[in-house]
Every structure is written in C-alpha cells, then in structure tokens.
PDB file of C-alpha atoms in Angstrom:
ATOM      1  CA  UNK A 132      59.974 117.131  74.696  1.00 91.00           C
ATOM      2  CA  UNK A 133      58.892 113.247  74.826  1.00 97.00           C
ATOM      3  CA  UNK A 134      58.415 111.775  77.144  1.00 98.00           C
ATOM      4  CA  UNK A 135      61.637 109.413  78.862  1.00 98.00           C
ATOM      5  CA  UNK A 136      61.962 106.515  80.695  1.00 98.00           C
ATOM      6  CA  UNK A 137      64.063 104.177  81.987  1.00 98.00           C
ATOM      7  CA  UNK A 138      63.233  99.747  82.191  1.00 97.00           C
ATOM      8  CA  UNK A 139      62.896  98.962  85.932  1.00 96.00           C
ATOM      9  CA  UNK A 140      65.036  95.812  84.802  1.00 91.00           C
ATOM     10  CA  UNK A 141      67.499  97.743  84.908  1.00 90.00           C
ATOM     11  CA  UNK A 142      67.730  97.574  88.331  1.00 90.00           C
ATOM     12  CA  UNK A 143      65.788  94.356  89.536  1.00 90.00           C
ATOM     13  CA  UNK A 144      64.353  91.134  87.422  1.00 88.00           C
ATOM     14  CA  UNK A 145      61.659  91.021  89.325  1.00 91.00           C
ATOM     15  CA  UNK A 146      61.267  93.951  90.518  1.00 94.00           C
ATOM     16  CA  UNK A 147      59.201  93.960  94.007  1.00 96.00           C
ATOM     17  CA  UNK A 148      57.952  96.541  96.356  1.00 97.00           C
ATOM     18  CA  UNK A 149      62.203  96.613  98.628  1.00 97.00           C
ATOM     19  CA  UNK A 150      62.959  98.551  94.421  1.00 96.00           C
ATOM     20  CA  UNK A 151      60.632 101.224  95.199  1.00 98.00           C
ATOM     21  CA  UNK A 152      63.125 104.318  96.229  1.00 96.00           C
ATOM     22  CA  UNK A 153      64.625 103.503  92.482  1.00 96.00           C
ATOM     23  CA  UNK A 154      62.012 105.832  91.783  1.00 98.00           C
ATOM     24  CA  UNK A 155      63.834 109.079  92.910  1.00 98.00           C
ATOM     25  CA  UNK A 156      66.531 108.163  92.007  1.00 96.00           C
ATOM     26  CA  UNK A 157      65.016 107.514  88.331  1.00 97.00           C
ATOM     27  CA  UNK A 158      62.932 110.473  88.429  1.00 98.00           C
ATOM     28  CA  UNK A 159      66.710 112.806  90.085  1.00 97.00           C
ATOM     29  CA  UNK A 160      68.128 111.476  86.205  1.00 97.00           C
ATOM     30  CA  UNK A 161      66.026 113.384  83.984  1.00 98.00           C
ATOM     31  CA  UNK A 162      63.600 110.486  83.932  1.00 98.00           C
ATOM     32  CA  UNK A 163      59.564 111.146  83.838  1.00 98.00           C
ATOM     33  CA  UNK A 164      58.371 107.787  83.751  1.00 98.00           C
ATOM     34  CA  UNK A 165      58.694 104.258  84.500  1.00 98.00           C
ATOM     35  CA  UNK A 166      58.494 101.570  82.240  1.00 98.00           C
ATOM     36  CA  UNK A 167      57.736  98.403  84.400  1.00 98.00           C
ATOM     37  CA  UNK A 168      56.924  94.835  83.460  1.00 98.00           C
ATOM     38  CA  UNK A 169      53.089  93.662  83.731  1.00 98.00           C
ATOM     39  CA  UNK A 170      53.146  92.397  87.453  1.00 97.00           C
ATOM     40  CA  UNK A 171      52.106  88.528  88.102  1.00 96.00           C
ATOM     41  CA  UNK A 172      49.173  88.986  89.837  1.00 95.00           C
ATOM     42  CA  UNK A 173      50.404  89.193  93.608  1.00 93.00           C
ATOM     43  CA  UNK A 174      53.893  89.931  93.182  1.00 95.00           C
ATOM     44  CA  UNK A 175      52.919  93.707  93.005  1.00 97.00           C
ATOM     45  CA  UNK A 176      50.769  96.334  94.918  1.00 98.00           C
ATOM     46  CA  UNK A 177      48.967  98.230  92.367  1.00 98.00           C
ATOM     47  CA  UNK A 178      47.247 100.765  94.784  1.00 98.00           C
ATOM     48  CA  UNK A 179      50.994 100.867  96.843  1.00 98.00           C
ATOM     49  CA  UNK A 180      52.244 100.792  93.432  1.00 98.00           C
ATOM     50  CA  UNK A 181      50.330 103.774  91.307  1.00 98.00           C
ATOM     51  CA  UNK A 182      50.638 106.238  95.171  1.00 98.00           C
ATOM     52  CA  UNK A 183      54.650 104.871  94.655  1.00 98.00           C
ATOM     53  CA  UNK A 184      55.461 106.111  90.793  1.00 98.00           C
ATOM     54  CA  UNK A 185      53.332 109.144  91.501  1.00 98.00           C
ATOM     55  CA  UNK A 186      55.598 110.496  94.900  1.00 98.00           C
ATOM     56  CA  UNK A 187      58.619 110.191  92.686  1.00 98.00           C
ATOM     57  CA  UNK A 188      56.596 112.386  90.713  1.00 98.00           C
ATOM     58  CA  UNK A 189      57.383 109.296  87.435  1.00 98.00           C
ATOM     59  CA  UNK A 190      54.532 108.634  84.768  1.00 98.00           C
ATOM     60  CA  UNK A 191      53.899 104.812  83.922  1.00 98.00           C
ATOM     61  CA  UNK A 192      54.498 102.538  80.599  1.00 98.00           C
ATOM     62  CA  UNK A 193      53.994  99.283  80.858  1.00 98.00           C
ATOM     63  CA  UNK A 194      55.551  95.952  79.394  1.00 98.00           C
ATOM     64  CA  UNK A 195      53.651  92.634  78.347  1.00 98.00           C
ATOM     65  CA  UNK A 196      55.121  88.876  79.756  1.00 95.00           C
ATOM     66  CA  UNK A 197      54.085  86.186  77.073  1.00 95.00           C
ATOM     67  CA  UNK A 198      55.036  83.198  77.102  1.00 96.00           C
ATOM     68  CA  UNK A 199      54.545  79.791  75.203  1.00 96.00           C
ATOM     69  CA  UNK A 200      51.339  78.528  78.247  1.00 97.00           C
ATOM     70  CA  UNK A 201      49.534  82.589  76.625  1.00 97.00           C
ATOM     71  CA  UNK A 202      50.131  82.859  73.385  1.00 98.00           C
ATOM     72  CA  UNK A 203      48.159  83.751  70.618  1.00 98.00           C
ATOM     73  CA  UNK A 204      49.647  82.085  67.908  1.00 98.00           C
ATOM     74  CA  UNK A 205      49.984  78.580  69.192  1.00 97.00           C
ATOM     75  CA  UNK A 206      48.076  75.837  67.752  1.00 97.00           C
ATOM     76  CA  UNK A 207      46.570  74.860  71.229  1.00 98.00           C
ATOM     77  CA  UNK A 208      42.781  76.763  71.432  1.00 98.00           C
ATOM     78  CA  UNK A 209      43.394  76.816  75.444  1.00 98.00           C
ATOM     79  CA  UNK A 210      46.696  78.502  74.832  1.00 98.00           C
ATOM     80  CA  UNK A 211      45.960  81.129  72.199  1.00 98.00           C
ATOM     81  CA  UNK A 212      41.998  81.811  74.325  1.00 98.00           C
ATOM     82  CA  UNK A 213      45.423  82.449  77.620  1.00 98.00           C
ATOM     83  CA  UNK A 214      46.677  84.320  75.435  1.00 98.00           C
ATOM     84  CA  UNK A 215      43.146  86.263  75.140  1.00 98.00           C
ATOM     85  CA  UNK A 216      42.658  86.561  78.732  1.00 98.00           C
ATOM     86  CA  UNK A 217      45.982  87.838  79.593  1.00 98.00           C
ATOM     87  CA  UNK A 218      45.276  91.089  78.145  1.00 98.00           C
ATOM     88  CA  UNK A 219      42.179  91.365  79.551  1.00 98.00           C
ATOM     89  CA  UNK A 220      44.365  91.616  82.833  1.00 98.00           C
ATOM     90  CA  UNK A 221      47.429  93.700  81.299  1.00 98.00           C
ATOM     91  CA  UNK A 222      44.083  95.655  80.352  1.00 98.00           C
ATOM     92  CA  UNK A 223      42.691  96.361  83.456  1.00 98.00           C
ATOM     93  CA  UNK A 224      46.583  96.346  85.583  1.00 98.00           C
ATOM     94  CA  UNK A 225      47.252  98.810  83.459  1.00 98.00           C
ATOM     95  CA  UNK A 226      44.838 101.572  84.346  1.00 98.00           C
ATOM     96  CA  UNK A 227      44.826 100.085  88.011  1.00 98.00           C
ATOM     97  CA  UNK A 228      48.399 101.309  87.413  1.00 98.00           C
ATOM     98  CA  UNK A 229      47.487 104.375  85.675  1.00 98.00           C
ATOM     99  CA  UNK A 230      49.553 103.294  82.732  1.00 98.00           C
ATOM    100  CA  UNK A 231      48.298 103.907  79.719  1.00 98.00           C
ATOM    101  CA  UNK A 232      50.094 101.706  77.352  1.00 98.00           C
ATOM    102  CA  UNK A 233      51.332  97.791  77.499  1.00 98.00           C
ATOM    103  CA  UNK A 234      53.989  97.017  75.176  1.00 98.00           C
ATOM    104  CA  UNK A 235      55.478  94.242  73.787  1.00 98.00           C
ATOM    105  CA  UNK A 236      55.695  91.470  71.550  1.00 98.00           C
ATOM    106  CA  UNK A 237      51.587  90.174  72.302  1.00 98.00           C
ATOM    107  CA  UNK A 238      51.404  87.917  69.700  1.00 97.00           C
ATOM    108  CA  UNK A 239      53.320  85.341  71.637  1.00 96.00           C
ATOM    109  CA  UNK A 240      54.932  82.459  70.473  1.00 95.00           C
ATOM    110  CA  UNK A 241      58.836  83.261  72.297  1.00 94.00           C
ATOM    111  CA  UNK A 242      62.106  81.293  70.545  1.00 93.00           C
ATOM    112  CA  UNK A 243      65.145  81.334  72.192  1.00 89.00           C
ATOM    113  CA  UNK A 244      64.018  82.585  75.572  1.00 87.00           C
ATOM    114  CA  UNK A 245      62.110  80.191  75.550  1.00 87.00           C
ATOM    115  CA  UNK A 246      64.558  77.203  75.236  1.00 90.00           C
ATOM    116  CA  UNK A 247      62.792  77.232  70.863  1.00 91.00           C
ATOM    117  CA  UNK A 248      65.255  76.982  68.358  1.00 91.00           C
ATOM    118  CA  UNK A 249      63.358  78.775  64.982  1.00 90.00           C
ATOM    119  CA  UNK A 250      61.980  76.195  61.866  1.00 90.00           C
ATOM    120  CA  UNK A 251      60.053  76.202  58.644  1.00 91.00           C
ATOM    121  CA  UNK A 252      55.694  75.718  58.734  1.00 93.00           C
ATOM    122  CA  UNK A 253      53.955  74.604  56.029  1.00 97.00           C
ATOM    123  CA  UNK A 254      52.026  77.976  54.860  1.00 97.00           C
ATOM    124  CA  UNK A 255      48.952  77.039  55.904  1.00 98.00           C
ATOM    125  CA  UNK A 256      50.114  77.122  59.636  1.00 97.00           C
ATOM    126  CA  UNK A 257      51.715  80.527  59.178  1.00 97.00           C
ATOM    127  CA  UNK A 258      48.325  81.433  57.715  1.00 98.00           C
ATOM    128  CA  UNK A 259      46.302  79.650  60.736  1.00 98.00           C
ATOM    129  CA  UNK A 260      49.001  81.964  63.357  1.00 98.00           C
ATOM    130  CA  UNK A 261      48.251  85.856  61.582  1.00 98.00           C
ATOM    131  CA  UNK A 262      43.998  84.747  61.454  1.00 98.00           C
ATOM    132  CA  UNK A 263      44.673  83.544  65.516  1.00 98.00           C
ATOM    133  CA  UNK A 264      47.076  86.926  66.127  1.00 98.00           C
ATOM    134  CA  UNK A 265      44.168  88.915  64.104  1.00 98.00           C
ATOM    135  CA  UNK A 266      41.892  87.752  66.142  1.00 98.00           C
ATOM    136  CA  UNK A 267      43.137  87.640  69.303  1.00 98.00           C
ATOM    137  CA  UNK A 268      44.620  91.173  68.764  1.00 98.00           C
ATOM    138  CA  UNK A 269      40.946  91.946  68.089  1.00 98.00           C
ATOM    139  CA  UNK A 270      39.262  91.127  71.790  1.00 98.00           C
ATOM    140  CA  UNK A 271      42.372  92.439  73.353  1.00 98.00           C
ATOM    141  CA  UNK A 272      41.888  95.930  71.843  1.00 98.00           C
ATOM    142  CA  UNK A 273      38.353  96.068  73.360  1.00 98.00           C
ATOM    143  CA  UNK A 274      39.821  95.157  76.828  1.00 98.00           C
ATOM    144  CA  UNK A 275      42.348  98.442  75.979  1.00 98.00           C
ATOM    145  CA  UNK A 276      38.806  99.827  75.317  1.00 98.00           C
ATOM    146  CA  UNK A 277      37.002  99.476  78.201  1.00 98.00           C
ATOM    147  CA  UNK A 278      40.051  99.933  79.944  1.00 98.00           C
ATOM    148  CA  UNK A 279      41.203 103.096  78.449  1.00 98.00           C
ATOM    149  CA  UNK A 280      44.357 102.457  77.271  1.00 98.00           C
ATOM    150  CA  UNK A 281      46.242 100.927  73.672  1.00 98.00           C
ATOM    151  CA  UNK A 282      48.112  97.209  72.925  1.00 98.00           C
ATOM    152  CA  UNK A 283      51.793  98.481  70.979  1.00 98.00           C
ATOM    153  CA  UNK A 284      52.481  95.652  69.141  1.00 98.00           C
ATOM    154  CA  UNK A 285      56.509  94.996  69.150  1.00 98.00           C
ATOM    155  CA  UNK A 286      57.999  93.624  66.896  1.00 98.00           C
ATOM    156  CA  UNK A 287      61.329  91.579  67.463  1.00 98.00           C
ATOM    157  CA  UNK A 288      64.728  90.480  66.330  1.00 97.00           C
ATOM    158  CA  UNK A 289      64.362  86.552  64.738  1.00 96.00           C
ATOM    159  CA  UNK A 290      65.880  85.219  67.461  1.00 95.00           C
ATOM    160  CA  UNK A 291      62.884  86.004  70.066  1.00 96.00           C
ATOM    161  CA  UNK A 292      59.282  84.832  67.190  1.00 96.00           C
ATOM    162  CA  UNK A 293      58.859  83.524  64.243  1.00 96.00           C
ATOM    163  CA  UNK A 294      55.996  85.703  64.111  1.00 97.00           C
ATOM    164  CA  UNK A 295      56.889  89.841  63.709  1.00 98.00           C
ATOM    165  CA  UNK A 296      60.189  90.223  63.131  1.00 98.00           C
ATOM    166  CA  UNK A 297      60.530  93.624  61.264  1.00 98.00           C
ATOM    167  CA  UNK A 298      58.591  96.930  60.804  1.00 98.00           C
ATOM    168  CA  UNK A 299      56.617  96.398  57.275  1.00 98.00           C
ATOM    169  CA  UNK A 300      55.213  93.072  58.618  1.00 98.00           C
ATOM    170  CA  UNK A 301      53.868  95.012  62.048  1.00 98.00           C
ATOM    171  CA  UNK A 302      52.240  98.218  60.186  1.00 98.00           C
ATOM    172  CA  UNK A 303      51.136  94.874  57.661  1.00 98.00           C
ATOM    173  CA  UNK A 304      49.299  93.708  60.364  1.00 98.00           C
ATOM    174  CA  UNK A 305      47.932  96.727  61.429  1.00 98.00           C
ATOM    175  CA  UNK A 306      46.067  96.849  58.953  1.00 98.00           C
ATOM    176  CA  UNK A 307      44.802  93.507  59.387  1.00 98.00           C
ATOM    177  CA  UNK A 308      44.106  94.475  62.810  1.00 98.00           C
ATOM    178  CA  UNK A 309      42.148  97.644  62.165  1.00 97.00           C
ATOM    179  CA  UNK A 310      41.853  98.799  65.907  1.00 97.00           C
ATOM    180  CA  UNK A 311      42.428 102.077  67.627  1.00 96.00           C
ATOM    181  CA  UNK A 312      42.716 100.420  70.579  1.00 97.00           C
ATOM    182  CA  UNK A 313      46.446  98.367  68.951  1.00 98.00           C
ATOM    183  CA  UNK A 314      49.439 100.423  67.843  1.00 98.00           C
ATOM    184  CA  UNK A 315      53.628  99.715  67.340  1.00 98.00           C
ATOM    185  CA  UNK A 316      55.638  99.566  69.532  1.00 98.00           C
ATOM    186  CA  UNK A 317      58.836 100.193  67.313  1.00 98.00           C
ATOM    187  CA  UNK A 318      62.672  99.206  69.487  1.00 98.00           C
ATOM    188  CA  UNK A 319      66.780  99.879  68.059  1.00 98.00           C
ATOM    189  CA  UNK A 320      67.819  96.787  68.921  1.00 97.00           C
ATOM    190  CA  UNK A 321      65.553  94.834  67.000  1.00 98.00           C
ATOM    191  CA  UNK A 322      65.522  97.744  64.467  1.00 98.00           C
ATOM    192  CA  UNK A 323      69.374  97.469  63.985  1.00 98.00           C
ATOM    193  CA  UNK A 324      69.054  93.355  63.321  1.00 98.00           C
ATOM    194  CA  UNK A 325      66.067  93.328  60.811  1.00 98.00           C
ATOM    195  CA  UNK A 326      64.694  96.276  59.408  1.00 98.00           C
ATOM    196  CA  UNK A 327      66.082  97.555  56.178  1.00 97.00           C
ATOM    197  CA  UNK A 328      67.049 101.552  57.704  1.00 97.00           C
ATOM    198  CA  UNK A 329      65.953 102.902  60.762  1.00 98.00           C
ATOM    199  CA  UNK A 330      65.110 105.620  59.172  1.00 98.00           C
ATOM    200  CA  UNK A 331      62.512 104.692  56.410  1.00 98.00           C
ATOM    201  CA  UNK A 332      60.899 101.299  58.773  1.00 98.00           C
ATOM    202  CA  UNK A 333      60.371 104.891  61.511  1.00 98.00           C
ATOM    203  CA  UNK A 334      58.210 106.109  58.437  1.00 98.00           C
ATOM    204  CA  UNK A 335      56.762 103.768  57.729  1.00 98.00           C
ATOM    205  CA  UNK A 336      56.069 102.190  61.212  1.00 98.00           C
ATOM    206  CA  UNK A 337      54.767 106.118  62.592  1.00 98.00           C
ATOM    207  CA  UNK A 338      51.155 106.634  61.318  1.00 98.00           C
ATOM    208  CA  UNK A 339      50.655 102.976  64.403  1.00 98.00           C
ATOM    209  CA  UNK A 340      53.479 104.028  65.999  1.00 98.00           C
ATOM    210  CA  UNK A 341      52.692 104.680  70.002  1.00 98.00           C
ATOM    211  CA  UNK A 342      55.290 103.647  71.649  1.00 98.00           C
ATOM    212  CA  UNK A 343      59.630 103.486  71.108  1.00 98.00           C
ATOM    213  CA  UNK A 344      62.387 101.588  72.774  1.00 98.00           C
ATOM    214  CA  UNK A 345      65.635 103.732  72.204  1.00 98.00           C
ATOM    215  CA  UNK A 346      68.376 100.985  72.498  1.00 97.00           C
ATOM    216  CA  UNK A 347      71.872 100.599  71.250  1.00 96.00           C
ATOM    217  CA  UNK A 348      72.740  97.537  69.288  1.00 95.00           C
ATOM    218  CA  UNK A 349      74.260  95.755  71.796  1.00 92.00           C
ATOM    219  CA  UNK A 350      71.943  96.764  74.842  1.00 91.00           C
ATOM    220  CA  UNK A 351      74.503  99.191  76.907  1.00 90.00           C
ATOM    221  CA  UNK A 352      73.232 102.609  77.809  1.00 92.00           C
ATOM    222  CA  UNK A 353      73.078 104.761  74.792  1.00 94.00           C
ATOM    223  CA  UNK A 354      75.690 106.749  73.206  1.00 93.00           C
ATOM    224  CA  UNK A 355      78.389 103.490  74.247  1.00 92.00           C
ATOM    225  CA  UNK A 356      77.394 100.976  70.451  1.00 94.00           C
ATOM    226  CA  UNK A 357      77.284 102.606  67.180  1.00 96.00           C
ATOM    227  CA  UNK A 358      73.684 103.371  66.120  1.00 97.00           C
ATOM    228  CA  UNK A 359      73.913 106.693  64.454  1.00 97.00           C
ATOM    229  CA  UNK A 360      71.341 108.301  66.823  1.00 97.00           C
ATOM    230  CA  UNK A 361      70.161 112.058  65.318  1.00 97.00           C
ATOM    231  CA  UNK A 362      69.478 110.602  62.586  1.00 97.00           C
ATOM    232  CA  UNK A 363      66.834 109.205  64.074  1.00 98.00           C
ATOM    233  CA  UNK A 364      65.987 112.003  67.039  1.00 98.00           C
ATOM    234  CA  UNK A 365      65.191 114.078  63.193  1.00 97.00           C
ATOM    235  CA  UNK A 366      62.610 111.067  62.515  1.00 98.00           C
ATOM    236  CA  UNK A 367      60.825 110.908  64.990  1.00 98.00           C
ATOM    237  CA  UNK A 368      60.525 114.947  65.347  1.00 97.00           C
ATOM    238  CA  UNK A 369      60.310 114.676  61.165  1.00 97.00           C
ATOM    239  CA  UNK A 370      57.046 112.156  61.904  1.00 98.00           C
ATOM    240  CA  UNK A 371      55.905 113.789  64.557  1.00 97.00           C
ATOM    241  CA  UNK A 372      56.262 111.164  67.143  1.00 98.00           C
ATOM    242  CA  UNK A 373      55.358 112.767  70.524  1.00 96.00           C
ATOM    243  CA  UNK A 374      54.992 109.280  72.564  1.00 98.00           C
ATOM    244  CA  UNK A 375      56.716 108.155  75.501  1.00 98.00           C
ATOM    245  CA  UNK A 376      60.794 106.627  74.782  1.00 98.00           C
ATOM    246  CA  UNK A 377      61.857 104.700  77.362  1.00 98.00           C
ATOM    247  CA  UNK A 378      65.761 103.226  77.489  1.00 98.00           C
ATOM    248  CA  UNK A 379      66.376  99.457  77.700  1.00 95.00           C
ATOM    249  CA  UNK A 380      70.186  99.280  78.552  1.00 91.00           C
ATOM    250  CA  UNK A 381      71.087  95.812  79.895  1.00 83.00           C
ATOM    251  CA  UNK A 382      75.521  95.580  81.678  1.00 70.00           C
ATOM    252  CA  UNK A 383      77.947  94.628  79.106  1.00 67.00           C
ATOM    253  CA  UNK A 384      80.566  95.405  81.800  1.00 71.00           C
ATOM    254  CA  UNK A 385      81.975  91.906  81.904  1.00 77.00           C
ATOM    255  CA  UNK A 386      83.172  90.733  78.205  1.00 79.00           C
ATOM    256  CA  UNK A 387      85.290  87.484  79.826  1.00 85.00           C
ATOM    257  CA  UNK A 388      84.832  84.645  77.904  1.00 88.00           C
ATOM    258  CA  UNK A 389      81.881  82.459  78.156  1.00 85.00           C
ATOM    259  CA  UNK A 390      79.710  85.080  80.083  1.00 81.00           C
ATOM    260  CA  UNK A 391      76.586  84.846  78.576  1.00 81.00           C
ATOM    261  CA  UNK A 392      75.147  88.359  76.894  1.00 81.00           C
ATOM    262  CA  UNK A 393      71.719  87.407  77.280  1.00 79.00           C
ATOM    263  CA  UNK A 394      71.339  87.059  80.825  1.00 75.00           C
ATOM    264  CA  UNK A 395      69.826  89.938  82.263  1.00 75.00           C
ATOM    265  CA  UNK A 396      72.701  90.540  84.919  1.00 75.00           C
ATOM    266  CA  UNK A 397      72.189  93.136  88.186  1.00 77.00           C
ATOM    267  CA  UNK A 398      74.684  96.340  89.413  1.00 79.00           C
ATOM    268  CA  UNK A 399      77.732  95.615  90.712  1.00 76.00           C
ATOM    269  CA  UNK A 400      79.200  99.518  90.623  1.00 79.00           C
ATOM    270  CA  UNK A 401      76.810 102.720  91.087  1.00 82.00           C
ATOM    271  CA  UNK A 402      75.511 103.413  87.772  1.00 88.00           C
ATOM    272  CA  UNK A 403      73.788 106.782  88.495  1.00 91.00           C
ATOM    273  CA  UNK A 404      76.356 108.801  85.641  1.00 94.00           C
ATOM    274  CA  UNK A 405      76.003 106.170  83.600  1.00 93.00           C
ATOM    275  CA  UNK A 406      71.237 106.720  84.470  1.00 95.00           C
ATOM    276  CA  UNK A 407      72.334 110.513  83.784  1.00 97.00           C
ATOM    277  CA  UNK A 408      74.525 110.390  80.847  1.00 96.00           C
ATOM    278  CA  UNK A 409      72.413 108.494  78.663  1.00 96.00           C
ATOM    279  CA  UNK A 410      69.068 110.506  79.554  1.00 97.00           C
ATOM    280  CA  UNK A 411      70.686 113.595  78.571  1.00 97.00           C
ATOM    281  CA  UNK A 412      72.002 112.033  75.798  1.00 97.00           C
ATOM    282  CA  UNK A 413      68.748 111.761  74.114  1.00 97.00           C
ATOM    283  CA  UNK A 414      67.048 114.345  75.305  1.00 97.00           C
ATOM    284  CA  UNK A 415      70.099 116.729  73.795  1.00 97.00           C
ATOM    285  CA  UNK A 416      69.279 115.661  70.587  1.00 96.00           C
ATOM    286  CA  UNK A 417      66.262 115.530  71.154  1.00 96.00           C
ATOM    287  CA  UNK A 418      66.139 119.993  71.711  1.00 95.00           C
ATOM    288  CA  UNK A 419      68.521 119.943  68.663  1.00 91.00           C
ATOM    289  CA  UNK A 420      65.588 118.355  66.379  1.00 88.00           C
ATOM    290  CA  UNK A 421      63.234 120.083  67.533  1.00 76.00           C
ATOM    291  CA  UNK A 422      61.090 117.729  70.241  1.00 50.00           C
ATOM    292  CA  UNK A 423      57.986 118.119  70.311  1.00 48.00           C
ATOM    293  CA  UNK A 424      56.427 119.878  73.122  1.00 41.00           C
TER     294      UNK A 424
END
C-alpha cells in the first residue's frame, strides 16, 4: 500500500526540534512518513532530526522553499545561480535526513505569496524562462543523482506562480529536462483549479509522477470537501503508482468574515480524531481500489 504522510505545517510553522513529539503522534494516527519543509541552515540539527524520525518509525519527504532570490526563472543571473545552489543544498539535506524525494515549485517565480501580481510577459521572456528553468533543473538533477535522491517539480495554481500551472505543462517540462533525477509532484488542490479533469491528468502525468499530494479543494481535512476521491484513488492504482502520498490539511474552522484562508493557522484544539479519520479514509480507499503492495 502507498505510504501515507502528513506535512509538518499541519502542526507548526516553523517546525522545530521542540515539535518532535508530533512524530509519535502522527505514527499513532496511522501515518508512515512526515513531509518536512527543507530546513534552512541551522534551523534543525539534521542528525538529530533523522534519529527522531527513525525512533518514531517514520520516513520523510521534503518540500522545498523557493523565493524570488533563489529563482531558476529570474531574469537576474545571480538569482538563477542561487536557485541552482539551493537545489544542491536541498539534495544534500535530503541525503542527510534519509529522504529520497524533494518536491515543490522548484522553478521559482512565486506570485501572491511573494507579494507579486501576475502579468503578461513578452514571448521572448517566456521562452527565456523556459530555457533557464530547463537548464537549472538539469543542473539540479545532477546534484540529485550525486545524493541518491530525486527532485519533484510541482505545478501550482495561477495565483501562486506564472511558470507551471497544469499537469500538461509539467509533462512538457519533464520532456524538455529529460533526466531521471527530476519528476513530477501533483497536488489535487491545484489540479482541482487548473486541470481539465484530475483523473485524466493523472494518466497524462503517470510516467513522471514521483510524489502525490491528496488535498481537498478547500485544504481542509480529507473527506470534508467536494473532491471525489474514489476515482482519483482508482486512477492511481490503474497507473501503477506505488509511491508516497501526503496530506496537507490546513484549518478551516474559523469562517468569520475577514479571516484570511491563505494564512497558516496553528491548532487551537485537539485534532487527533481528524488526523486519524483522514488517514484511515485514504487508506481504506486505497485498499478498496486495489492499492499496490
């Protein structure tokens, strides 16, 4: 059965050594791995973190944190270099933690969360961005190979990036990069907005899929939104996907007018049963749909 994980932001951001007690809690709730944000230098002791994960019986997947200053698609060559350097750092960090996948919008160029609105770019700039992205990912892929890991490139919705929004764009990028060290991460929160149909998109991206994020349309706990999970899980079985699946539930209980849903919120009550129910819900669907052993 696919390993099921939970992102550390579910509990705290930043996630520090003081939060390591959550590892045992997540394991007890049925999860197989933790998805951690790639720690900035000095944020976590990597050897201590790896030991704490192992002691709890959890694997680990990493999620990269890009910004405008480490940006493979920047028109500033120094920032593109910083983006390549960051990928090398991510690969080395993953190796130290025992992770085999580092995913995220590795191409960079964040929009709303970087305080930028989307705007039309000239065709020459669009093509240059593609070339810079391919070049940077190829360099990153070599670092991935050296460290025994793979990078997963994640399409995001139109408000979070203007580089990669759909699975088809992701597949096109994979064909341009053409390196085994780079694959796709697909996230149903974004797919729900940008792909014509999630099931079709999964089949289109199957050859490149290395990590999957099962998230509701509103980022609440799995099973509480309108996404129809049964055909999605069946599609994962049909394409032979046996890799990791992570959940990224953020809080939606406070629906007062003016509350920013895009802002991460810490827990204000015990969510043990929510964690258990979400994991159990997904595992039962995988089992019913012939989850791969």
